[in-house]
Coordinates of C-alpha atoms and ligand atoms in Angstrom, one line a residue:
Chain E
M1 CA 118.0 120.8 135.1
S2 CA 118.2 120.8 131.4
V3 CA 116.3 123.1 129.1
I4 CA 113.8 121.7 126.9
L5 CA 112.9 124.7 125.1
S6 CA 114.1 128.3 124.6
T7 CA 113.5 131.3 122.4
H8 CA 115.8 134.0 121.5
G9 CA 114.5 137.4 120.2
L10 CA 111.2 135.9 119.3
T11 CA 109.1 138.5 117.7
R12 CA 105.8 138.6 115.8
A13 CA 104.3 141.8 114.3
F14 CA 100.7 141.9 112.7
S15 CA 100.6 144.6 110.1
G16 CA 102.9 147.1 112.2
H17 CA 101.4 145.9 115.5
V18 CA 104.0 144.0 117.6
A19 CA 102.1 141.5 119.4
V20 CA 105.3 139.6 120.8
N21 CA 108.4 141.6 121.1
A22 CA 111.9 140.1 121.2
V23 CA 111.1 137.5 123.9
D24 CA 113.9 135.4 125.4
F25 CA 112.4 132.5 127.2
T26 CA 113.7 129.3 128.7
L27 CA 111.6 126.5 129.9
N28 CA 113.2 123.5 131.9
E29 CA 112.5 119.8 131.3
G30 CA 109.9 118.6 133.9
E31 CA 108.6 121.8 135.1
I32 CA 105.1 123.2 135.1
R33 CA 105.3 126.8 133.8
A34 CA 102.5 129.2 133.7
L35 CA 102.3 132.0 131.2
I36 CA 100.0 134.7 132.3
G37 CA 99.3 138.3 131.2
P38 CA 96.4 140.6 130.4
N39 CA 94.0 140.0 127.4
G40 CA 96.0 140.7 124.2
A41 CA 99.4 140.5 126.0
G42 CA 100.4 138.1 123.1
K43 CA 100.2 134.8 125.0
T44 CA 98.5 132.8 122.3
T45 CA 100.7 134.5 119.5
F46 CA 103.7 133.4 121.6
V47 CA 102.8 129.8 121.9
S48 CA 101.5 129.6 118.4
M49 CA 105.1 130.4 117.2
L50 CA 106.4 127.7 119.5
I51 CA 104.3 125.1 117.8
G52 CA 104.5 126.4 114.3
R53 CA 101.0 127.7 113.6
I54 CA 102.3 131.2 113.2
A55 CA 105.7 132.0 111.6
P56 CA 107.9 134.3 113.6
S57 CA 108.9 137.8 112.1
A58 CA 112.3 137.3 113.9
G59 CA 114.0 135.2 116.4
R60 CA 114.8 131.5 116.9
I61 CA 113.2 128.7 118.8
R62 CA 115.2 125.7 120.1
F63 CA 113.5 122.4 121.3
E64 CA 115.7 119.7 122.8
D65 CA 118.8 121.1 121.7
Q66 CA 117.8 121.6 118.1
D67 CA 116.7 124.6 116.3
V68 CA 113.2 124.1 115.1
T69 CA 112.4 127.7 113.9
D70 CA 112.0 126.6 110.3
L71 CA 110.2 123.3 110.9
P72 CA 106.7 122.9 109.8
A73 CA 104.2 122.3 112.7
H74 CA 103.7 118.7 112.0
L75 CA 107.3 117.9 112.4
R76 CA 107.5 119.8 115.7
V77 CA 104.7 117.8 116.8
S78 CA 106.4 114.4 115.8
R79 CA 109.2 115.7 117.7
G80 CA 107.3 115.6 121.0
M81 CA 105.4 119.1 121.2
A82 CA 101.7 119.2 121.6
Y83 CA 99.2 122.1 121.7
T84 CA 95.6 122.4 122.8
F85 CA 93.6 125.3 121.5
Q86 CA 92.3 128.2 123.2
I87 CA 89.3 128.2 120.9
T88 CA 88.0 124.7 121.1
S89 CA 89.1 123.0 117.9
V90 CA 87.9 119.5 117.9
F91 CA 86.6 117.5 114.8
G92 CA 82.9 118.2 115.5
Q93 CA 81.4 115.8 113.1
L94 CA 83.4 112.9 114.3
S95 CA 82.8 110.8 117.4
V96 CA 84.9 111.4 120.8
E97 CA 86.6 108.2 120.2
E98 CA 87.7 109.1 116.8
N99 CA 89.0 112.6 117.7
V100 CA 91.2 110.9 120.4
A101 CA 92.2 108.0 118.1
L102 CA 93.4 110.6 115.5
A103 CA 95.6 112.0 118.2
A104 CA 97.0 108.7 119.1
R105 CA 97.2 107.1 115.7
R106 CA 100.1 109.3 114.4
R107 CA 102.2 107.7 117.0
L108 CA 100.8 104.2 117.1
G109 CA 100.0 103.8 113.3
R110 CA 97.6 100.9 112.4
D111 CA 97.9 99.0 115.7
R112 CA 94.1 99.2 116.5
V113 CA 94.3 97.6 119.8
A114 CA 97.0 100.0 121.0
V115 CA 95.0 102.9 119.6
R116 CA 91.8 101.9 121.3
A117 CA 93.6 101.3 124.6
E118 CA 95.2 104.7 124.4
V119 CA 91.9 106.3 123.6
E120 CA 90.2 104.7 126.6
H121 CA 93.2 105.7 128.9
A122 CA 93.1 109.5 127.8
L123 CA 89.3 109.6 128.2
A124 CA 89.5 108.0 131.6
R125 CA 92.0 110.5 132.7
V126 CA 89.7 113.5 131.8
G127 CA 86.7 111.9 132.8
L128 CA 84.9 111.4 129.6
T129 CA 84.8 107.7 129.3
D130 CA 81.0 107.7 129.2
H131 CA 80.9 110.0 126.2
I132 CA 83.2 107.8 124.0
G133 CA 80.5 107.1 121.4
Q134 CA 79.0 110.7 121.3
T135 CA 79.6 113.0 118.5
A136 CA 82.2 115.8 119.5
Q137 CA 79.9 118.7 118.7
D138 CA 77.1 117.4 120.8
L139 CA 79.3 117.6 123.9
S140 CA 78.8 120.6 126.3
Y141 CA 81.4 123.3 126.0
G142 CA 83.2 122.3 129.1
H143 CA 83.4 118.6 127.9
Q144 CA 84.8 119.8 124.5
R145 CA 87.5 121.6 126.4
L146 CA 88.3 118.1 128.4
L147 CA 88.3 116.5 124.9
E148 CA 90.9 118.9 123.7
I149 CA 93.0 117.9 126.7
A150 CA 92.5 114.1 126.1
M151 CA 93.7 114.8 122.6
G152 CA 96.8 116.3 124.0
L153 CA 97.4 113.4 126.3
A154 CA 97.0 110.8 123.8
Q155 CA 99.9 112.2 121.8
R156 CA 102.1 111.5 124.8
P157 CA 104.0 114.6 124.3
R158 CA 107.5 115.6 125.8
L159 CA 106.1 119.4 126.0
L160 CA 102.6 120.1 126.3
I161 CA 101.3 123.5 125.7
L162 CA 97.8 124.1 127.0
D163 CA 96.0 127.4 126.0
E164 CA 93.5 128.4 128.8
P165 CA 92.5 124.9 129.4
T166 CA 90.2 125.4 132.3
Q167 CA 88.0 128.1 130.7
G168 CA 84.5 126.8 130.8
L169 CA 85.3 124.0 133.3
A170 CA 83.1 123.4 136.5
E171 CA 84.8 123.7 139.8
N172 CA 85.1 120.0 140.3
E173 CA 86.5 119.6 136.9
I174 CA 89.1 122.3 137.6
A175 CA 90.2 120.4 140.7
A176 CA 90.5 117.1 138.7
F177 CA 92.4 119.0 136.1
K178 CA 94.9 120.2 138.6
T179 CA 95.5 116.5 139.7
L180 CA 95.8 115.5 136.3
I181 CA 98.5 118.0 135.3
R182 CA 100.3 117.3 138.4
S183 CA 100.5 113.5 137.5
L184 CA 102.0 114.3 134.1
V185 CA 105.2 115.9 135.3
P186 CA 108.1 115.3 135.3
D187 CA 107.8 113.1 132.1
T188 CA 105.9 115.7 130.4
T189 CA 106.8 119.5 130.6
I190 CA 103.9 121.7 130.9
L191 CA 103.4 125.3 129.5
L192 CA 100.1 126.6 130.7
I193 CA 98.4 129.7 129.6
E194 CA 95.8 130.3 132.3
H195 CA 93.7 133.2 133.6
N196 CA 92.3 131.4 136.6
M197 CA 94.9 132.5 139.3
S198 CA 94.0 129.6 141.9
V199 CA 95.1 127.2 139.0
V200 CA 98.3 129.1 138.4
M201 CA 99.3 129.5 142.0
E202 CA 98.7 125.9 143.0
L203 CA 100.1 124.3 139.9
A204 CA 103.0 126.2 138.6
D205 CA 106.6 125.8 139.5
R206 CA 107.3 129.1 137.9
I207 CA 105.3 132.0 136.4
T208 CA 106.1 134.0 133.3
V209 CA 104.2 137.3 132.9
L210 CA 103.7 138.7 129.5
N211 CA 102.7 142.3 128.9
F212 CA 102.5 144.1 125.8
G213 CA 104.3 141.4 124.2
E214 CA 107.3 141.4 126.5
I215 CA 108.2 139.6 129.5
L216 CA 107.5 141.7 132.5
A217 CA 108.5 139.3 135.3
E218 CA 109.5 135.7 136.0
G219 CA 109.6 133.8 139.2
T220 CA 107.9 131.5 141.6
P221 CA 104.3 132.0 142.5
V222 CA 105.3 133.6 145.7
D223 CA 107.7 136.1 143.8
I224 CA 105.1 136.9 141.2
H225 CA 102.5 137.5 143.7
A226 CA 104.6 140.0 145.6
N227 CA 106.0 141.7 142.6
P228 CA 104.5 145.3 142.4
L229 CA 105.1 145.6 138.6
V230 CA 102.8 142.5 138.0
Q231 CA 100.2 143.9 140.6
N232 CA 100.0 147.1 138.7
A233 CA 99.8 145.4 135.2
Y234 CA 97.7 142.5 135.8
L235 CA 96.7 141.5 139.3
G236 CA 95.2 144.9 140.1
S237 CA 95.4 145.6 143.7
G238 CA 96.3 142.0 144.2
Chain A
M1 CA 74.7 92.7 113.4
T2 CA 77.8 94.7 113.9
E3 CA 78.3 98.0 112.0
T4 CA 81.0 96.5 109.9
Q5 CA 78.7 93.4 109.1
K6 CA 75.9 96.0 108.0
I7 CA 78.3 97.8 105.8
L8 CA 79.4 94.6 104.2
V9 CA 75.8 93.4 103.6
L10 CA 74.8 96.7 102.0
H11 CA 77.7 97.0 99.6
V12 CA 78.1 93.2 98.7
G13 CA 74.3 93.3 98.3
L14 CA 74.5 96.2 95.9
I15 CA 77.2 94.3 93.7
A16 CA 75.2 91.2 93.8
L17 CA 72.0 93.1 92.8
L18 CA 73.9 94.6 89.9
F19 CA 75.2 91.2 88.9
A20 CA 71.7 89.7 88.9
L21 CA 70.4 92.5 86.9
N22 CA 72.8 91.5 84.1
F23 CA 70.6 88.3 83.4
I24 CA 67.2 90.2 83.7
L25 CA 67.4 93.7 82.4
P26 CA 66.1 94.4 78.9
A27 CA 68.8 95.4 76.5
Y28 CA 68.2 99.1 76.7
H29 CA 68.5 99.4 80.5
H30 CA 71.2 96.8 80.5
G31 CA 73.2 99.0 78.3
N32 CA 72.6 102.2 80.3
L33 CA 73.5 100.5 83.7
A34 CA 76.8 99.4 82.2
R35 CA 77.3 103.0 81.3
V36 CA 76.1 104.3 84.7
M37 CA 78.7 101.9 86.4
V38 CA 81.6 103.3 84.6
L39 CA 80.4 106.8 85.3
A40 CA 79.7 106.1 88.9
T41 CA 83.4 104.8 89.2
Y42 CA 84.4 108.2 87.9
A43 CA 82.2 109.9 90.6
I44 CA 83.9 107.4 93.2
G45 CA 87.2 108.9 92.2
Y46 CA 85.8 112.3 92.5
N47 CA 84.3 111.8 96.0
V48 CA 87.6 110.7 97.5
M49 CA 88.7 114.3 97.1
L50 CA 85.4 116.1 97.5
G51 CA 83.7 114.0 99.9
Y52 CA 86.5 112.5 102.1
T53 CA 89.2 115.1 102.0
G54 CA 87.1 118.3 101.3
L55 CA 89.0 119.2 98.1
L56 CA 86.7 120.6 95.5
S57 CA 88.2 120.2 92.1
L58 CA 86.6 121.8 88.8
G59 CA 88.9 119.9 86.5
H60 CA 88.4 116.3 86.9
A61 CA 87.8 115.6 83.3
M62 CA 91.5 115.9 82.8
F63 CA 92.0 112.6 84.6
F64 CA 89.1 110.9 83.0
A65 CA 90.5 112.2 79.6
A66 CA 94.1 111.3 80.5
G67 CA 92.9 107.7 81.2
M68 CA 90.9 107.5 78.1
Y69 CA 93.5 108.8 75.9
G70 CA 96.4 107.1 77.5
M71 CA 94.5 103.8 76.7
A72 CA 93.2 104.6 73.3
L73 CA 96.3 106.4 71.7
S74 CA 98.4 103.5 72.8
I75 CA 96.1 101.0 71.0
R76 CA 95.7 103.3 68.0
H77 CA 99.4 104.5 67.4
L78 CA 101.4 101.9 69.3
G79 CA 99.3 98.9 68.5
F80 CA 98.9 97.9 72.2
A81 CA 96.6 95.1 73.6
P82 CA 93.7 96.3 75.7
A83 CA 95.4 95.2 79.0
P84 CA 98.7 97.1 78.8
A85 CA 96.8 100.0 77.1
L86 CA 94.4 100.1 80.2
L87 CA 97.6 100.2 82.4
V88 CA 99.1 103.1 80.3
G89 CA 95.7 105.0 80.6
I90 CA 95.6 104.4 84.4
A91 CA 99.4 105.2 84.8
S92 CA 98.6 108.6 82.7
G93 CA 96.0 109.6 85.1
A94 CA 98.2 108.8 88.1
G95 CA 101.2 110.8 86.8
L96 CA 98.9 113.8 85.8
A97 CA 97.4 113.7 89.2
L98 CA 100.8 113.6 90.9
V99 CA 101.9 116.7 88.8
V100 CA 98.6 118.7 89.3
G101 CA 98.5 117.8 93.0
L102 CA 102.1 119.0 93.6
L103 CA 101.4 122.4 92.0
A104 CA 97.6 122.9 92.8
L105 CA 97.8 122.0 96.5
R106 CA 99.9 125.0 97.1
T107 CA 96.5 126.8 96.9
A108 CA 93.2 126.2 98.7
G109 CA 89.5 126.9 98.4
V110 CA 88.4 129.1 95.4
A111 CA 92.0 129.3 94.1
F112 CA 92.4 125.4 94.1
M113 CA 89.1 125.2 92.0
I114 CA 90.5 127.8 89.5
V115 CA 93.8 126.2 89.2
T116 CA 92.3 122.6 88.6
L117 CA 90.0 124.1 86.1
M118 CA 93.0 125.8 84.2
F119 CA 94.9 122.5 84.2
A120 CA 91.8 120.8 82.7
Q121 CA 91.4 123.4 79.9
T122 CA 95.1 122.9 79.3
V123 CA 94.7 119.2 78.8
Y124 CA 91.5 119.9 76.6
L125 CA 93.4 122.4 74.5
T126 CA 96.3 119.9 74.1
I127 CA 94.0 117.3 73.0
L128 CA 92.6 119.5 70.2
L129 CA 96.1 120.7 69.1
A130 CA 97.4 117.2 68.9
G131 CA 94.7 116.6 66.4
R132 CA 97.1 114.7 64.2
W133 CA 97.1 111.9 66.6
T134 CA 93.9 112.5 68.6
R135 CA 91.6 113.7 65.7
G136 CA 90.5 116.5 68.1
D137 CA 86.7 116.9 68.6
E138 CA 85.8 114.3 66.2
G139 CA 87.8 111.6 68.2
F140 CA 88.2 108.2 66.9
V141 CA 86.5 104.7 67.2
I142 CA 88.4 101.8 68.8
Q143 CA 87.6 98.9 66.4
Q144 CA 86.0 95.7 67.8
H145 CA 89.0 93.6 67.2
E146 CA 91.1 95.9 69.2
R147 CA 88.8 95.6 72.0
V148 CA 89.4 91.9 73.0
L149 CA 90.8 91.5 76.5
W150 CA 92.0 88.2 77.5
G151 CA 89.9 86.6 74.8
I152 CA 86.8 88.4 76.1
D153 CA 85.1 90.6 73.3
L154 CA 84.2 93.9 75.3
S155 CA 81.9 94.9 72.5
D156 CA 79.6 92.1 73.6
P157 CA 76.9 93.6 75.8
S158 CA 77.1 91.0 78.5
S159 CA 81.0 91.1 78.7
R160 CA 80.8 94.8 78.6
Y161 CA 78.3 94.9 81.4
L162 CA 80.4 92.5 83.5
A163 CA 83.5 94.3 82.9
A164 CA 81.8 97.6 83.9
L165 CA 80.7 95.8 87.1
T166 CA 84.1 94.4 87.9
L167 CA 85.6 97.9 87.7
F168 CA 82.9 99.5 89.7
A169 CA 83.1 96.8 92.5
I170 CA 87.0 97.0 92.6
C171 CA 86.8 100.8 93.1
L172 CA 83.9 100.7 95.5
F173 CA 85.6 98.3 97.9
A174 CA 88.9 99.9 97.5
T175 CA 87.6 103.3 98.6
L176 CA 85.5 101.5 101.4
N177 CA 88.7 100.0 102.6
L178 CA 90.6 103.3 102.2
I179 CA 88.3 105.3 104.4
R180 CA 88.5 102.6 107.3
R181 CA 92.4 102.8 107.3
P182 CA 94.4 105.4 109.0
L183 CA 95.1 107.4 105.8
G184 CA 91.5 107.6 105.1
R185 CA 90.8 108.6 108.6
V186 CA 93.5 111.5 108.1
F187 CA 91.7 112.6 104.8
V188 CA 88.4 112.9 107.0
A189 CA 90.3 114.8 109.7
I190 CA 91.6 117.2 107.1
R191 CA 88.2 117.7 105.6
E192 CA 86.8 118.4 109.1
N193 CA 89.5 120.7 110.5
E194 CA 92.7 120.9 108.6
E195 CA 94.7 123.1 111.1
R196 CA 93.8 120.6 113.9
A197 CA 95.0 117.6 111.7
R198 CA 98.3 119.5 111.1
L199 CA 98.7 120.2 114.8
L200 CA 98.1 116.5 115.7
G201 CA 101.4 115.9 113.8
Y202 CA 100.0 114.9 110.3
N203 CA 101.7 115.9 107.2
V204 CA 98.6 117.6 105.6
F205 CA 100.1 118.3 102.2
R206 CA 101.4 114.8 101.7
A207 CA 97.9 113.4 102.7
K208 CA 96.2 115.7 100.2
L209 CA 98.6 114.8 97.6
F210 CA 97.7 111.0 98.2
S211 CA 94.0 111.9 97.9
V212 CA 94.5 113.7 94.6
V213 CA 96.6 110.9 93.2
I214 CA 94.0 108.3 94.5
S215 CA 91.2 110.4 93.1
G216 CA 92.8 110.9 89.7
T217 CA 94.0 107.3 89.3
I218 CA 90.4 106.0 90.0
S219 CA 89.0 108.6 87.6
A220 CA 91.7 107.7 84.9
A221 CA 90.6 104.0 85.3
A222 CA 87.0 105.0 84.7
G223 CA 88.0 107.0 81.5
A224 CA 90.1 104.4 80.1
S225 CA 87.4 101.7 80.7
Y226 CA 84.9 104.0 79.1
G227 CA 86.9 104.2 76.0
L228 CA 87.6 100.6 75.8
L229 CA 84.1 99.4 76.6
F230 CA 82.3 101.8 74.4
G231 CA 85.0 101.8 71.6
Y232 CA 85.4 105.6 71.3
A233 CA 87.7 108.4 72.5
G234 CA 86.8 112.1 71.9
A235 CA 87.7 115.4 73.2
T236 CA 84.2 116.1 74.8
F237 CA 85.3 114.0 77.6
A238 CA 87.8 116.4 78.5
T239 CA 85.4 119.4 78.6
V240 CA 84.3 121.5 81.5
Q241 CA 80.9 119.7 81.3
Y242 CA 82.8 116.3 82.1
S243 CA 84.3 118.0 85.1
I244 CA 80.9 119.2 86.5
F245 CA 79.1 115.9 86.0
P246 CA 80.9 114.0 88.7
L247 CA 80.5 117.0 91.0
L248 CA 76.6 117.0 90.4
W249 CA 76.6 113.0 90.7
V250 CA 78.3 113.3 94.1
L251 CA 76.3 116.1 95.4
L252 CA 73.1 114.4 94.4
G253 CA 74.2 110.9 95.6
G254 CA 75.6 112.2 98.8
T255 CA 79.2 113.5 99.4
G256 CA 81.4 111.5 101.7
T257 CA 79.4 108.3 101.2
I258 CA 80.4 105.2 99.3
I259 CA 77.3 104.4 97.5
G260 CA 76.3 108.2 96.9
P261 CA 78.4 108.4 93.7
F262 CA 76.5 105.5 92.2
L263 CA 73.1 106.7 93.3
G264 CA 73.8 110.1 92.0
A265 CA 75.0 109.1 88.7
L266 CA 72.1 106.7 88.3
F267 CA 69.5 109.2 89.2
M268 CA 70.9 111.9 86.9
F269 CA 71.3 109.5 84.1
Y270 CA 67.8 108.4 84.1
L271 CA 66.5 111.8 84.9
I272 CA 68.0 113.3 81.5
D273 CA 67.0 110.0 79.8
L274 CA 63.4 110.3 80.8
S275 CA 62.8 113.9 80.4
S276 CA 64.7 114.0 77.1
G277 CA 61.9 111.5 75.9
V278 CA 59.3 114.2 77.0
T279 CA 60.6 117.5 75.8
N280 CA 63.6 119.0 74.2
A281 CA 64.0 121.4 77.2
Y282 CA 65.2 118.2 79.2
M283 CA 67.9 120.0 80.7
L284 CA 65.4 122.4 82.3
I285 CA 63.5 119.5 84.0
A286 CA 66.8 117.9 85.1
G287 CA 67.7 121.4 86.5
V288 CA 64.4 121.8 88.4
A289 CA 64.7 118.3 89.9
L290 CA 68.1 119.1 91.0
V291 CA 66.9 122.2 92.8
V292 CA 64.3 120.2 94.3
L293 CA 66.7 117.6 95.6
V294 CA 68.9 120.1 96.8
M295 CA 66.3 121.8 98.8
F296 CA 64.8 118.8 100.4
A297 CA 67.7 116.5 100.7
P298 CA 70.8 118.9 101.0
Q299 CA 73.0 116.0 101.9
G300 CA 72.2 113.9 98.7
I301 CA 70.4 110.6 98.7
A302 CA 72.7 108.6 100.8
G303 CA 73.4 111.5 103.0
E304 CA 69.7 111.5 103.7
L305 CA 69.6 107.7 104.2
R306 CA 72.3 108.2 106.8
R307 CA 70.5 111.0 108.5
R308 CA 67.2 109.2 108.7
I309 CA 67.7 105.5 108.9
W310 CA 71.3 104.2 108.4
S311 CA 73.4 106.2 110.8
W312 CA 76.3 103.6 110.3
L313 CA 76.5 104.5 106.4
P314 CA 80.2 105.0 105.7
Ligands
LIG401 N1 96.1 137.0 113.4 C1 96.2 138.2 113.9 N2 96.0 139.3 113.0 C2 96.2 140.4 113.6 N3 96.3 140.7 114.9 C3 96.4 139.7 115.7 C4 96.4 138.2 115.3 N4 96.4 137.6 116.3 C5 96.6 138.3 117.5 N5 96.5 139.6 117.1 C6 96.8 140.7 118.1 O1 98.1 140.5 118.8 C7 97.7 140.7 120.1 C8 98.0 139.6 121.0 O2 97.1 138.6 120.9 P1 97.0 137.2 121.6 O3 95.9 136.5 121.0 O4 98.3 136.5 121.4 O5 96.9 137.7 123.1 P2 96.5 136.7 124.3 O6 97.6 137.1 125.3 O7 96.6 135.4 123.9 O8 95.1 137.2 124.7 P3 93.8 136.3 125.5 O9 94.2 136.3 126.9 O10 92.8 137.3 125.2 O11 93.8 135.1 124.8 C9 96.4 141.2 120.3 O12 96.4 142.8 120.2 C10 95.7 140.8 119.0 O13 94.7 141.7 118.6
LIG402 MG1 95.0 133.8 124.0

């Protein structure tokens, strides 16, 4: 199994407060990895450094055998990383179609037919086909979350980082989401931040637990579920 | 009709109407409209940045002036013919926009506004300091015999009108085309949500730089044409006032619309023209009218049209 992404000593401090502390992390190609931890554990900060939204205070990041620590975000994306936002960040004034088209066009360029096909394909996969002509801000919150995911899919990334994608989704949408993610591997590697334990336990090959900016535990869902440290810090009485 | 057809009908219709007016309008309005079309071209350039990319510049007079002086100085001191002089003007604006863009785009928001303002002041002061060549505030006239382009005497009202219309039409359709292309779509994405655009893999800095250069080039084309068509170059055109004008025209006409800059320039030109016939305090009347419009049509004239009847308006 080859490593697609790794970090070494990755650290980020916000004016003295260390949100992510010297994290060594390895992600294998083709796996579904869940990243869990209590609120404020540093999950979003950690993945924001991976994609290049936030610069690390210290440490290195490697993606597909290259050091990408100093690459700007857009170049990491063109090398095959994609990120969907925890706080919905779609283009509110633009149509659903144009939102996804923007995601596809960077790769497909001015080939309108290919872009349109990619848009329809991505929207079909998240179940938003009927909303293609709508303005993004008029979608319900849950549908905006699905649009975020469609934008991630339309980029055809090698590594897809999803920051709490199921937040705000209905039960049936969550079930469809699970099927969708399973259909993406092994071509796409998934790094999934998630609070919904049923999603984590059913989807993840391995789980990494972050607590106070440090890795508390790592293992299969069964290991993590049985880990007393994790139960104390995060799962409560489990 | 498809949306694309509606868009074509509207914009081609506008150009056709303006063409027809050349043969109908009385001399006074005929002259005004020629001037408005050149100023509207300036506003079209401004709108590429403000309306489509979300970049607010307070220094666009520098691009207008770069075009005007690039053209006028090369006629006056280098003895250029109008056509190459126009090219020098446009190239001056493009070059200046590239330099200003590279430096100013390191900032954003209010800082960007201030940096563009400072650059424009520098250009203005340079024009004054180089008074030996530019004749400073006073400016200089471009003689009639120096304004014959390909055998067409641009001081003749009808030729001047048609030249202004040609410039306006070219820039109108060029921007219409631009915003329907991938590059223009990226401009809009940046306007809407810059971080999202970056995280979709777009080089946001480079796209903004394109926007500044396109905007500056169109503004310079307007400045160069203005000098050539009306036979004068002066430092007034580099003052802050001329940086604020396109902002007002675009806000009035509708930011992020193709016809908005024209509607805004036309509206404000006649507003000032009519009110100055009534009273000396014409700027007051103009100001009040602006406030009223902003209160009741905050998206500008074309923005309001889009909201109410023409949802497809680009
Ligand atoms: N831009 C910032 N400036 C200052 N502090 C920040 C910033 N971003 C995050 N933090 C702090 O860093 C810590 C980690 O935040 P982060 O958003 O990474 O947590 P998280 O694990 O994603 O939490 P959640 O589950 O609530 O999304 C928190 O204490 C947070 O307050
Ligand atoms: Mg978070």
